[in-house]
């Protein structure tokens, strides 16, 4: 179970550079969210939580960092936190709201608490999705009134593991909230599944679905949502293959990797030196429920390295609201961004590129001499969340987008789904293409990947643009194709695969995408393959 979090968000300064490397913006936010109760362990008392929060503050101030503190309602009404937060404001820190719902919050709004404990982490009790729209608005009103009474102003930033669109839009429209942060992608952790979204950094959400990036200004809530928790770009994605509850492979300092100097060095290098587009962004840190004794070792490793990178000019420490305001000034709609990891800390020789835009996300992954596109999820602001008008009645919560390739849910540990490249003989037999070290370069509004093929004087070239994915081969004589393998029991969403069009359905929402160049071939009858794409004039171009 996840508990409480001080967060360190690392990314870029948001005046975009024109090349990857040191010229691409890299930003660090320290986002610390604060609870006043931990019912799951009687040894974690209110005093322990308070002392943990104080230790977190002392740690970041030791290095001259300014942070963002997000207070749950029970902490907001605790006089000790009030005194501490006023000191933090004097240090130049930001104080905002953490949106988990507690018993004192519900009762202050005039409602009956339904939780098992004064703070209950189940989705239908401890989060806004478990309440009606009218109740959500009243909970917002009560919190904002108490915050203004306490600090003399309204908060600028709100954070939560997940937040419904009605609540966020109400906060924006009535109270002027300017920034939001939510959990990274995950499957089943604490009962919360958020899968297929904008992988890293920030996006403007749809007014119908806070997890879904909007495609138009008219359709978006004008509050950038930043993804938290600093996922390992190589291995977090497949840590729960087949839909199993994922393990945690992030820079959260409670966990083993994040306490190892060499792993932290690798992680920070990925986000400060490897190819990127626009900006990179990630978060580390820990909630106070884990307690200082548990995660101090991670802080002792991470903070000196972050400080050194700041001194070298590779990172810029800001509060969340400062970053959000720069983001909003530069980007009127969700921008295309990319981050990468060009070295591995395991013997697998993994390398990866994550690309995001307001239309889709894609992930290209190498393991040794093999390459595949292991994820494509497309976005549609018209997809209404189950929780926009409806109320969550379960301890589980699901926020999903629209898959075309899912290298986690359509996989097993021994059979990883991926859209791979093949050479095709005259009689139709396929041989997977193998290659060497990819070359990643930034281009206007996108990324270009050149992958040199083994045994051939040729490259596979992939370009990722805001609304298009294109693949071609520099050897025009090579007969090649792309093919998506899946494990036989995978629940695929496709309803039709024919010609230039692929059609699918997520629950009752239909979606489709077309090829500008290339032809689909339906391979579902094999149970091993989902589809094949044949190039036209040596190119495959998918409109996304």
Short mmCIF file of C-alpha atoms in Angstrom, two decimals:
data_model
loop_
_atom_site.label_atom_id
_atom_site.label_comp_id
_atom_site.label_asym_id
_atom_site.label_seq_id
_atom_site.Cartn_x
_atom_site.Cartn_y
_atom_site.Cartn_z
CA UNK A 1 0.00 0.00 0.00
CA UNK A 2 1.19 3.46 -0.84
CA UNK A 3 1.14 5.85 2.08
CA UNK A 4 2.33 9.48 2.09
CA UNK A 5 4.65 11.38 -0.18
CA UNK A 6 7.33 14.00 -0.32
CA UNK A 7 7.96 14.32 -4.00
CA UNK A 8 10.91 15.46 -5.96
CA UNK A 9 9.95 16.19 -9.53
CA UNK A 10 12.79 16.43 -11.98
CA UNK A 11 12.41 17.71 -15.52
CA UNK A 12 13.33 20.84 -17.44
CA UNK A 13 13.19 24.62 -17.55
CA UNK A 14 10.34 25.35 -19.87
CA UNK A 15 11.95 27.67 -22.38
CA UNK A 16 12.30 24.94 -24.98
CA UNK A 17 15.70 24.26 -26.49
CA UNK A 18 16.16 23.38 -30.13
CA UNK A 19 18.37 20.33 -29.55
CA UNK A 20 18.38 17.45 -27.11
CA UNK A 21 20.97 17.36 -24.35
CA UNK A 22 21.94 20.24 -22.14
CA UNK A 23 19.86 22.72 -24.17
CA UNK A 24 16.59 20.92 -23.46
CA UNK A 25 14.85 22.25 -20.33
CA UNK A 26 15.12 20.12 -17.17
CA UNK A 27 12.99 20.99 -14.10
CA UNK A 28 12.94 19.81 -10.51
CA UNK A 29 9.89 20.33 -8.30
CA UNK A 30 9.87 19.17 -4.69
CA UNK A 31 6.19 18.29 -4.14
CA UNK A 32 5.46 17.18 -0.58
CA UNK A 33 1.94 16.03 0.29
CA UNK A 34 1.00 15.74 3.92
CA UNK A 35 -1.39 13.48 5.84
CA UNK A 36 -2.18 13.80 9.55
CA UNK A 37 -3.24 10.20 10.15
CA UNK A 38 -2.09 6.71 9.19
CA UNK A 39 -4.61 4.05 10.31
CA UNK A 40 -2.76 1.06 8.85
CA UNK A 41 0.03 0.98 11.42
CA UNK A 42 -0.54 1.97 15.06
CA UNK A 43 3.16 2.82 15.44
CA UNK A 44 2.82 5.57 12.84
CA UNK A 45 1.27 8.19 15.09
CA UNK A 46 0.43 11.80 14.34
CA UNK A 47 3.72 12.74 16.01
CA UNK A 48 5.66 10.40 13.72
CA UNK A 49 3.96 11.87 10.65
CA UNK A 50 4.69 15.40 11.81
CA UNK A 51 8.33 14.66 12.58
CA UNK A 52 8.70 12.96 9.19
CA UNK A 53 7.36 16.02 7.44
CA UNK A 54 9.68 18.25 9.45
CA UNK A 55 12.64 16.04 8.50
CA UNK A 56 11.66 16.28 4.83
CA UNK A 57 11.59 20.06 5.07
CA UNK A 58 14.97 20.17 6.81
CA UNK A 59 16.45 17.89 4.13
CA UNK A 60 15.42 20.03 1.17
CA UNK A 61 16.34 23.30 2.93
CA UNK A 62 19.82 21.90 3.65
CA UNK A 63 20.45 22.12 -0.09
CA UNK A 64 18.68 25.44 -0.55
CA UNK A 65 15.72 23.93 -2.40
CA UNK A 66 12.20 25.35 -2.35
CA UNK A 67 9.33 22.90 -2.33
CA UNK A 68 5.59 22.56 -2.82
CA UNK A 69 3.60 21.29 0.17
CA UNK A 70 0.15 19.86 -0.51
CA UNK A 71 -2.01 19.48 2.60
CA UNK A 72 -4.76 16.94 3.10
CA UNK A 73 -7.73 18.44 4.99
CA UNK A 74 -6.80 16.70 8.27
CA UNK A 75 -3.34 18.30 8.11
CA UNK A 76 -4.83 21.64 7.11
CA UNK A 77 -6.74 21.83 10.41
CA UNK A 78 -3.78 20.73 12.59
CA UNK A 79 -2.20 23.79 14.23
CA UNK A 80 1.29 22.26 14.15
CA UNK A 81 1.23 22.01 10.36
CA UNK A 82 -0.16 25.54 10.15
CA UNK A 83 2.88 26.87 12.00
CA UNK A 84 5.27 24.76 9.93
CA UNK A 85 3.72 25.78 6.63
CA UNK A 86 3.91 29.46 7.47
CA UNK A 87 7.64 28.94 7.97
CA UNK A 88 7.80 27.14 4.63
CA UNK A 89 6.07 30.05 2.90
CA UNK A 90 8.68 32.34 4.45
CA UNK A 91 11.34 30.11 2.84
CA UNK A 92 9.73 30.75 -0.57
CA UNK A 93 7.89 27.43 -0.69
CA UNK A 94 4.40 26.87 -2.08
CA UNK A 95 1.47 25.47 -0.07
CA UNK A 96 -1.51 23.87 -1.83
CA UNK A 97 -4.04 21.05 -1.42
CA UNK A 98 -3.81 17.24 -1.42
CA UNK A 99 -7.12 15.76 -2.57
CA UNK A 100 -7.70 12.63 -0.57
CA UNK A 101 -10.98 12.78 1.32
CA UNK A 102 -11.00 12.28 5.11
CA UNK A 103 -13.60 12.04 7.86
CA UNK A 104 -13.15 15.61 9.21
CA UNK A 105 -13.42 16.95 5.65
CA UNK A 106 -16.66 15.08 4.92
CA UNK A 107 -18.20 16.03 8.25
CA UNK A 108 -17.23 19.68 7.80
CA UNK A 109 -19.17 19.54 4.52
CA UNK A 110 -22.22 18.28 6.43
CA UNK A 111 -22.15 14.68 5.21
CA UNK A 112 -21.87 11.31 6.94
CA UNK A 113 -18.47 9.60 6.70
CA UNK A 114 -18.62 6.11 5.15
CA UNK A 115 -14.99 5.08 5.62
CA UNK A 116 -13.55 2.33 7.79
CA UNK A 117 -11.05 4.75 9.38
CA UNK A 118 -10.78 8.56 9.59
CA UNK A 119 -8.70 8.26 6.43
CA UNK A 120 -9.66 5.38 4.12
CA UNK A 121 -7.56 4.80 0.97
CA UNK A 122 -10.31 2.89 -0.89
CA UNK A 123 -11.33 4.66 -4.09
CA UNK A 124 -15.01 4.96 -3.15
CA UNK A 125 -14.26 6.55 0.23
CA UNK A 126 -10.99 8.44 0.03
CA UNK A 127 -11.27 10.06 -3.42
CA UNK A 128 -13.61 12.45 -5.16
CA UNK A 129 -14.90 9.73 -7.53
CA UNK A 130 -16.78 8.16 -4.59
CA UNK A 131 -19.06 11.19 -4.24
CA UNK A 132 -21.83 12.78 -6.30
CA UNK A 133 -21.16 15.94 -8.28
CA UNK A 134 -23.04 17.99 -5.68
CA UNK A 135 -21.00 16.41 -2.86
CA UNK A 136 -17.74 17.01 -4.75
CA UNK A 137 -18.54 20.70 -5.12
CA UNK A 138 -19.39 21.02 -1.45
CA UNK A 139 -16.14 19.28 -0.47
CA UNK A 140 -14.22 21.74 -2.66
CA UNK A 141 -16.05 24.74 -1.15
CA UNK A 142 -15.30 23.62 2.41
CA UNK A 143 -11.62 23.01 1.70
CA UNK A 144 -11.16 26.33 -0.10
CA UNK A 145 -12.87 28.24 2.68
CA UNK A 146 -10.68 26.62 5.33
CA UNK A 147 -7.52 27.17 3.30
CA UNK A 148 -8.29 30.85 2.78
CA UNK A 149 -9.17 31.24 6.44
CA UNK A 150 -5.82 29.65 7.35
CA UNK A 151 -3.45 31.29 4.85
CA UNK A 152 -5.32 34.39 3.74
CA UNK A 153 -5.50 33.24 0.11
CA UNK A 154 -6.66 30.34 -2.05
CA UNK A 155 -4.31 27.52 -3.11
CA UNK A 156 -2.79 27.55 -6.59
CA UNK A 157 -2.07 23.82 -6.85
CA UNK A 158 -3.95 20.59 -6.16
CA UNK A 159 -2.61 17.03 -6.14
CA UNK A 160 -4.17 13.60 -5.87
CA UNK A 161 -3.46 10.02 -6.96
CA UNK A 162 -6.32 10.62 -9.41
CA UNK A 163 -8.97 13.30 -9.80
CA UNK A 164 -12.24 13.44 -11.73
CA UNK A 165 -12.84 16.07 -14.39
CA UNK A 166 -15.91 17.58 -12.70
CA UNK A 167 -13.95 18.34 -9.51
CA UNK A 168 -10.93 19.76 -11.35
CA UNK A 169 -13.07 21.93 -13.64
CA UNK A 170 -15.01 23.22 -10.63
CA UNK A 171 -11.75 24.06 -8.84
CA UNK A 172 -10.51 25.87 -11.94
CA UNK A 173 -13.69 27.72 -12.84
CA UNK A 174 -14.68 28.85 -9.34
CA UNK A 175 -11.38 29.04 -7.44
CA UNK A 176 -8.73 29.58 -10.10
CA UNK A 177 -6.61 26.47 -9.54
CA UNK A 178 -3.63 26.66 -11.90
CA UNK A 179 -1.75 23.36 -11.46
CA UNK A 180 -2.51 19.73 -10.72
CA UNK A 181 -0.47 16.56 -10.24
CA UNK A 182 -1.61 12.93 -10.31
CA UNK A 183 -0.11 9.45 -10.10
CA UNK A 184 2.08 7.90 -12.79
CA UNK A 185 0.76 5.10 -14.98
CA UNK A 186 0.15 1.96 -12.94
CA UNK A 187 -1.96 -1.20 -12.88
CA UNK A 188 -3.80 -2.12 -9.70
CA UNK A 189 -1.50 -0.52 -7.12
CA UNK A 190 -3.67 0.22 -4.06
CA UNK A 191 -6.63 -0.67 -6.29
CA UNK A 192 -6.00 2.24 -8.68
CA UNK A 193 -5.40 1.61 -12.40
CA UNK A 194 -4.30 4.51 -14.58
CA UNK A 195 -3.14 3.13 -17.91
CA UNK A 196 -2.35 4.48 -21.34
CA UNK A 197 -2.09 8.19 -20.49
CA UNK A 198 0.40 10.94 -21.25
CA UNK A 199 3.49 9.13 -19.98
CA UNK A 200 5.53 11.92 -18.40
CA UNK A 201 5.38 15.66 -17.95
CA UNK A 202 2.13 17.61 -18.22
CA UNK A 203 -1.00 17.65 -20.35
CA UNK A 204 -4.28 19.56 -20.51
CA UNK A 205 -7.13 17.15 -19.67
CA UNK A 206 -10.46 16.75 -21.41
CA UNK A 207 -13.45 18.34 -19.69
CA UNK A 208 -15.05 14.89 -19.85
CA UNK A 209 -12.12 12.88 -18.52
CA UNK A 210 -9.26 14.18 -16.37
CA UNK A 211 -6.99 11.31 -17.42
CA UNK A 212 -7.51 11.87 -21.16
CA UNK A 213 -5.49 14.60 -22.90
CA UNK A 214 -7.72 17.00 -24.86
CA UNK A 215 -7.12 17.73 -28.53
CA UNK A 216 -8.64 21.24 -28.61
CA UNK A 217 -8.53 24.29 -26.39
CA UNK A 218 -12.32 24.32 -26.27
CA UNK A 219 -12.38 20.74 -25.02
CA UNK A 220 -9.73 21.07 -22.33
CA UNK A 221 -9.67 22.07 -18.69
CA UNK A 222 -7.15 24.88 -18.66
CA UNK A 223 -5.04 23.35 -15.88
CA UNK A 224 -1.89 21.36 -16.72
CA UNK A 225 -1.77 17.98 -14.97
CA UNK A 226 1.75 16.75 -14.14
CA UNK A 227 2.50 13.02 -13.80
CA UNK A 228 4.21 12.09 -10.53
CA UNK A 229 6.46 9.43 -9.04
CA UNK A 230 9.33 9.15 -11.51
CA UNK A 231 8.86 5.83 -13.30
CA UNK A 232 11.83 3.83 -14.53
CA UNK A 233 11.53 4.43 -18.33
CA UNK A 234 12.80 0.93 -19.14
CA UNK A 235 11.20 -1.47 -16.68
CA UNK A 236 8.27 0.08 -14.81
CA UNK A 237 6.04 -0.42 -17.84
CA UNK A 238 6.28 -4.22 -17.92
CA UNK A 239 6.45 -4.81 -14.16
CA UNK A 240 2.86 -6.12 -14.22
CA UNK A 241 2.60 -8.02 -17.51
CA UNK A 242 -0.75 -9.54 -18.39
CA UNK A 243 -2.63 -7.22 -16.04
CA UNK A 244 -1.07 -8.34 -12.76
CA UNK A 245 -0.68 -5.72 -10.03
CA UNK A 246 2.55 -3.92 -10.84
CA UNK A 247 5.62 -3.79 -8.67
CA UNK A 248 7.11 -0.33 -8.14
CA UNK A 249 10.20 0.68 -10.06
CA UNK A 250 10.47 4.42 -9.48
CA UNK A 251 12.72 6.98 -7.84
CA UNK A 252 10.57 6.99 -4.68
CA UNK A 253 13.28 6.75 -1.97
CA UNK A 254 11.53 4.02 0.01
CA UNK A 255 12.34 1.48 -2.67
CA UNK A 256 15.56 -0.48 -3.14
CA UNK A 257 16.72 0.89 -6.49
CA UNK A 258 16.14 4.47 -5.40
CA UNK A 259 18.56 3.99 -2.47
CA UNK A 260 21.39 2.82 -4.74
CA UNK A 261 23.77 5.61 -5.82
CA UNK A 262 24.49 4.00 -9.19
CA UNK A 263 20.80 3.54 -10.07
CA UNK A 264 19.94 7.10 -9.05
CA UNK A 265 22.87 8.37 -11.10
CA UNK A 266 21.60 6.41 -14.11
CA UNK A 267 18.05 7.68 -13.65
CA UNK A 268 19.07 11.32 -13.34
CA UNK A 269 21.39 11.01 -16.33
CA UNK A 270 18.49 9.71 -18.47
CA UNK A 271 16.51 12.85 -17.68
CA UNK A 272 19.34 15.34 -17.97
CA UNK A 273 21.50 14.04 -20.83
CA UNK A 274 19.63 11.55 -23.04
CA UNK A 275 17.62 12.61 -26.14
CA UNK A 276 14.50 14.58 -25.34
CA UNK A 277 11.90 16.80 -26.96
CA UNK A 278 10.47 19.96 -25.44
CA UNK A 279 11.20 19.10 -21.84
CA UNK A 280 11.57 16.08 -19.57
CA UNK A 281 9.85 15.67 -16.22
CA UNK A 282 9.84 13.18 -13.38
CA UNK A 283 9.21 13.04 -9.68
CA UNK A 284 10.93 11.37 -6.79
CA UNK A 285 10.23 11.63 -3.08
CA UNK A 286 8.05 9.91 -0.55
CA UNK A 287 4.85 10.33 1.42
CA UNK A 288 5.19 10.84 5.18
CA UNK A 289 3.29 7.65 6.00
CA UNK A 290 6.36 5.63 5.03
CA UNK A 291 8.23 7.52 7.81
CA UNK A 292 11.61 9.17 7.78
CA UNK A 293 13.51 6.18 9.18
CA UNK A 294 12.48 4.14 6.13
CA UNK A 295 13.29 6.55 3.32
CA UNK A 296 16.04 8.74 4.75
CA UNK A 297 18.61 6.52 3.00
CA UNK A 298 17.05 7.35 -0.36
CA UNK A 299 17.14 11.07 0.35
CA UNK A 300 20.77 10.87 1.41
CA UNK A 301 21.57 9.39 -2.01
CA UNK A 302 19.31 11.55 -4.19
CA UNK A 303 19.52 15.07 -2.81
CA UNK A 304 23.31 15.51 -3.19
CA UNK A 305 23.14 14.31 -6.78
CA UNK A 306 20.26 16.66 -7.61
CA UNK A 307 22.11 19.51 -5.94
CA UNK A 308 25.22 18.81 -8.01
CA UNK A 309 23.20 18.78 -11.23
CA UNK A 310 21.64 22.09 -10.26
CA UNK A 311 25.07 23.62 -9.69
CA UNK A 312 26.12 22.34 -13.11
CA UNK A 313 23.12 24.06 -14.68
CA UNK A 314 21.49 20.79 -15.75
CA UNK A 315 18.46 21.12 -13.47
CA UNK A 316 16.36 24.05 -12.29
CA UNK A 317 14.48 23.80 -9.00
CA UNK A 318 11.05 25.42 -9.05
CA UNK A 319 7.78 25.14 -7.19
CA UNK A 320 4.94 23.37 -8.96
CA UNK A 321 3.04 26.58 -9.63
CA UNK A 322 6.11 28.23 -11.15
CA UNK A 323 6.55 25.32 -13.54
CA UNK A 324 2.84 25.23 -14.36
CA UNK A 325 2.74 28.94 -15.16
CA UNK A 326 5.73 28.63 -17.49
CA UNK A 327 4.12 25.61 -19.12
CA UNK A 328 0.86 27.44 -19.65
CA UNK A 329 2.58 30.53 -21.03
CA UNK A 330 4.46 28.47 -23.60
CA UNK A 331 1.87 25.80 -24.47
CA UNK A 332 -1.79 26.70 -25.18
CA UNK A 333 -2.51 23.00 -25.86
CA UNK A 334 -0.71 19.83 -24.82
CA UNK A 335 2.69 19.77 -26.57
CA UNK A 336 4.58 16.88 -28.15
CA UNK A 337 7.36 15.75 -25.80
CA UNK A 338 9.79 12.87 -25.57
CA UNK A 339 12.24 11.36 -23.10
CA UNK A 340 14.60 8.43 -23.43
CA UNK A 341 17.06 6.06 -21.78
CA UNK A 342 20.02 5.18 -23.98
CA UNK A 343 21.85 2.89 -21.55
CA UNK A 344 20.73 0.07 -19.27
CA UNK A 345 21.66 -0.78 -15.68
CA UNK A 346 20.97 -4.48 -16.34
CA UNK A 347 22.59 -6.96 -18.80
CA UNK A 348 19.52 -6.68 -21.09
CA UNK A 349 21.00 -3.80 -23.07
CA UNK A 350 17.69 -2.00 -23.02
CA UNK A 351 17.15 1.43 -24.58
CA UNK A 352 13.88 3.25 -24.98
CA UNK A 353 12.15 6.38 -26.29
CA UNK A 354 8.82 7.61 -24.91
CA UNK A 355 6.87 10.03 -27.12
CA UNK A 356 3.71 11.92 -26.11
CA UNK A 357 1.39 14.39 -27.79
CA UNK A 358 -2.22 15.48 -27.42
CA UNK A 359 -3.16 12.76 -29.93
CA UNK A 360 -1.26 9.67 -28.77
CA UNK A 361 1.67 8.20 -26.91
CA UNK A 362 4.19 5.70 -28.26
CA UNK A 363 7.10 3.76 -26.82
CA UNK A 364 9.98 2.30 -28.81
CA UNK A 365 12.04 -0.31 -26.96
CA UNK A 366 15.31 -2.09 -27.74
CA UNK A 367 16.65 -5.17 -26.00
CA UNK A 368 20.04 -6.09 -27.35
CA UNK A 369 19.75 -6.25 -31.15
CA UNK A 370 15.90 -6.42 -31.19
CA UNK A 371 13.60 -3.43 -31.56
CA UNK A 372 9.85 -3.06 -31.24
CA UNK A 373 7.14 -0.50 -30.68
CA UNK A 374 5.74 -1.83 -27.42
CA UNK A 375 3.03 0.78 -26.82
CA UNK A 376 0.66 3.00 -28.80
CA UNK A 377 -2.34 4.48 -27.00
CA UNK A 378 -4.45 7.11 -28.75
CA UNK A 379 -6.37 9.93 -27.08
CA UNK A 380 -9.89 11.23 -27.69
CA UNK A 381 -11.37 14.04 -25.61
CA UNK A 382 -14.89 12.74 -26.38
CA UNK A 383 -14.39 9.62 -24.23
CA UNK A 384 -16.30 10.38 -21.06
CA UNK A 385 -14.93 8.93 -17.85
CA UNK A 386 -17.16 6.60 -15.84
CA UNK A 387 -16.65 9.03 -12.96
CA UNK A 388 -17.61 12.31 -14.62
CA UNK A 389 -21.27 11.89 -13.66
CA UNK A 390 -21.23 8.46 -12.08
CA UNK A 391 -20.05 7.50 -8.60
CA UNK A 392 -17.38 4.87 -7.92
CA UNK A 393 -18.84 2.13 -5.72
CA UNK A 394 -15.78 -0.10 -5.47
CA UNK A 395 -12.39 0.02 -3.80
CA UNK A 396 -10.96 -0.13 -7.34
CA UNK A 397 -10.76 2.71 -9.83
CA UNK A 398 -10.01 2.57 -13.57
CA UNK A 399 -8.82 5.34 -15.87
CA UNK A 400 -7.93 4.10 -19.37
CA UNK A 401 -7.22 5.45 -22.85
CA UNK A 402 -7.48 3.70 -26.25
CA UNK A 403 -4.89 1.05 -27.14
CA UNK A 404 -3.53 0.10 -30.57
CA UNK A 405 -0.47 -1.63 -29.08
CA UNK A 406 -0.19 -2.68 -25.44
CA UNK A 407 3.08 -4.38 -24.58
CA UNK A 408 2.03 -4.95 -20.97
CA UNK A 409 -1.61 -6.06 -20.90
CA UNK A 410 -1.31 -8.16 -24.08
CA UNK A 411 1.84 -9.93 -22.86
CA UNK A 412 3.12 -12.65 -20.60
CA UNK A 413 6.58 -12.69 -19.07
CA UNK A 414 7.67 -15.14 -21.80
CA UNK A 415 5.71 -13.60 -24.66
CA UNK A 416 6.02 -9.82 -24.76
CA UNK A 417 3.68 -8.06 -27.16
CA UNK A 418 5.37 -5.64 -29.54
CA UNK A 419 5.00 -4.25 -33.06
CA UNK A 420 8.23 -5.48 -34.69
CA UNK A 421 9.99 -5.25 -38.06
CA UNK A 422 10.44 -8.23 -40.36
CA UNK A 423 12.04 -9.05 -43.68
CA UNK A 424 9.61 -10.92 -45.92
CA UNK A 425 10.64 -13.51 -48.49
CA UNK A 426 8.89 -14.08 -51.81
CA UNK A 427 7.00 -17.08 -50.39
CA UNK A 428 5.71 -15.03 -47.44
CA UNK A 429 8.05 -16.24 -44.70
CA UNK A 430 9.14 -13.65 -42.15
CA UNK A 431 12.50 -13.14 -40.47
CA UNK A 432 12.78 -10.58 -37.68
CA UNK A 433 15.16 -7.76 -38.49
CA UNK A 434 18.01 -7.21 -36.04
CA UNK A 435 20.09 -4.10 -35.61
CA UNK A 436 22.67 -2.08 -33.74
CA UNK A 437 22.70 1.11 -31.67
CA UNK A 438 19.91 3.56 -32.56
CA UNK A 439 20.58 7.20 -33.28
CA UNK A 440 17.96 9.52 -31.82
CA UNK A 441 17.64 13.13 -32.98
CA UNK A 442 15.14 15.89 -32.38
CA UNK A 443 13.30 17.31 -35.34
CA UNK A 444 10.76 20.10 -35.54
CA UNK A 445 7.79 18.92 -33.49
CA UNK A 446 8.99 15.33 -33.24
CA UNK A 447 11.72 12.72 -32.91
CA UNK A 448 13.66 10.77 -35.54
CA UNK A 449 15.03 7.29 -34.82
CA UNK A 450 17.56 5.68 -37.16
CA UNK A 451 18.23 2.00 -36.42
CA UNK A 452 21.09 0.41 -38.41
CA UNK A 453 20.23 -3.13 -39.54
CA UNK A 454 22.66 -5.96 -38.95
CA UNK A 455 24.12 -7.52 -42.08
CA UNK A 456 22.63 -4.83 -44.29
CA UNK A 457 23.82 -1.40 -45.33
CA UNK A 458 20.50 0.09 -44.34
CA UNK A 459 18.52 1.77 -41.55
CA UNK A 460 14.96 1.47 -40.35
CA UNK A 461 13.84 5.06 -39.78
CA UNK A 462 10.96 5.92 -37.47
CA UNK A 463 9.64 9.45 -37.15
CA UNK A 464 7.26 10.36 -34.35
CA UNK A 465 5.31 13.56 -34.96
CA UNK A 466 2.42 15.20 -33.15
CA UNK A 467 -0.30 13.28 -35.00
CA UNK A 468 1.61 10.74 -37.10
CA UNK A 469 3.94 7.77 -36.82
CA UNK A 470 6.02 6.97 -39.90
CA UNK A 471 8.37 4.06 -40.64
CA UNK A 472 10.55 3.53 -43.69
CA UNK A 473 13.72 1.70 -44.75
CA UNK A 474 16.71 3.29 -46.44
CA UNK A 475 17.13 0.12 -48.56
CA UNK A 476 14.28 0.46 -51.04
CA UNK A 477 14.90 -3.06 -52.34
CA UNK A 478 14.26 -4.74 -48.98
CA UNK A 479 10.80 -6.30 -48.69
CA UNK A 480 9.77 -5.62 -45.10
CA UNK A 481 6.70 -5.28 -42.91
CA UNK A 482 5.61 -4.68 -39.32
CA UNK A 483 3.74 -7.25 -37.25
CA UNK A 484 2.16 -7.16 -33.79
CA UNK A 485 2.60 -10.32 -31.73
CA UNK A 486 0.35 -10.89 -28.68
CA UNK A 487 -0.11 -13.67 -26.15
CA UNK A 488 -2.99 -16.00 -27.13
CA UNK A 489 -5.29 -15.06 -24.22
CA UNK A 490 -4.96 -11.30 -24.78
CA UNK A 491 -8.29 -9.44 -24.78
CA UNK A 492 -7.89 -7.35 -27.91
CA UNK A 493 -10.22 -4.38 -28.56
CA UNK A 494 -10.23 -4.67 -32.36
CA UNK A 495 -13.54 -5.10 -34.16
CA UNK A 496 -12.26 -4.71 -37.73
CA UNK A 497 -8.82 -4.77 -39.35
CA UNK A 498 -9.00 -4.22 -43.08
CA UNK A 499 -7.30 -2.20 -45.79
CA UNK A 500 -6.12 1.13 -44.48
CA UNK A 501 -8.30 1.14 -41.36
CA UNK A 502 -8.24 -0.46 -37.93
CA UNK A 503 -11.37 -0.18 -35.76
CA UNK A 504 -11.68 -0.94 -32.06
CA UNK A 505 -13.97 -0.53 -29.06
CA UNK A 506 -13.26 0.31 -25.41
CA UNK A 507 -16.44 -0.56 -23.49
CA UNK A 508 -19.12 1.26 -25.53
CA UNK A 509 -16.74 3.78 -27.14
CA UNK A 510 -15.69 3.06 -30.71
CA UNK A 511 -12.45 4.39 -32.19
CA UNK A 512 -10.42 3.89 -35.33
CA UNK A 513 -7.22 5.00 -37.03
CA UNK A 514 -6.13 4.93 -40.67
CA UNK A 515 -2.98 4.49 -42.69
CA UNK A 516 -1.96 7.19 -45.11
CA UNK A 517 0.55 4.71 -46.50
CA UNK A 518 0.41 0.98 -45.89
CA UNK A 519 -2.13 -1.84 -45.74
CA UNK A 520 -3.38 -3.72 -42.68
CA UNK A 521 -3.67 -7.49 -42.71
CA UNK A 522 -5.84 -9.10 -40.02
CA UNK A 523 -3.84 -11.84 -38.25
CA UNK A 524 -6.12 -12.52 -35.27
CA UNK A 525 -6.99 -15.99 -36.55
CA UNK A 526 -3.43 -17.08 -35.69
CA UNK A 527 -3.97 -16.22 -31.99
CA UNK A 528 -0.27 -15.31 -31.93
CA UNK A 529 -0.47 -12.19 -34.07
CA UNK A 530 -2.96 -9.35 -34.06
CA UNK A 531 -2.17 -7.64 -37.36
CA UNK A 532 0.49 -7.09 -39.99
CA UNK A 533 1.18 -3.80 -41.79
CA UNK A 534 2.58 -3.91 -45.33
CA UNK A 535 4.36 -0.75 -46.52
CA UNK A 536 3.47 1.17 -49.65
CA UNK A 537 6.28 2.77 -51.62
CA UNK A 538 8.64 1.70 -48.83
CA UNK A 539 6.72 3.56 -46.12
CA UNK A 540 4.12 3.06 -43.43
CA UNK A 541 2.37 6.22 -42.25
CA UNK A 542 -0.24 5.96 -39.52
CA UNK A 543 -2.54 8.90 -38.82
CA UNK A 544 -2.89 9.14 -35.04
#
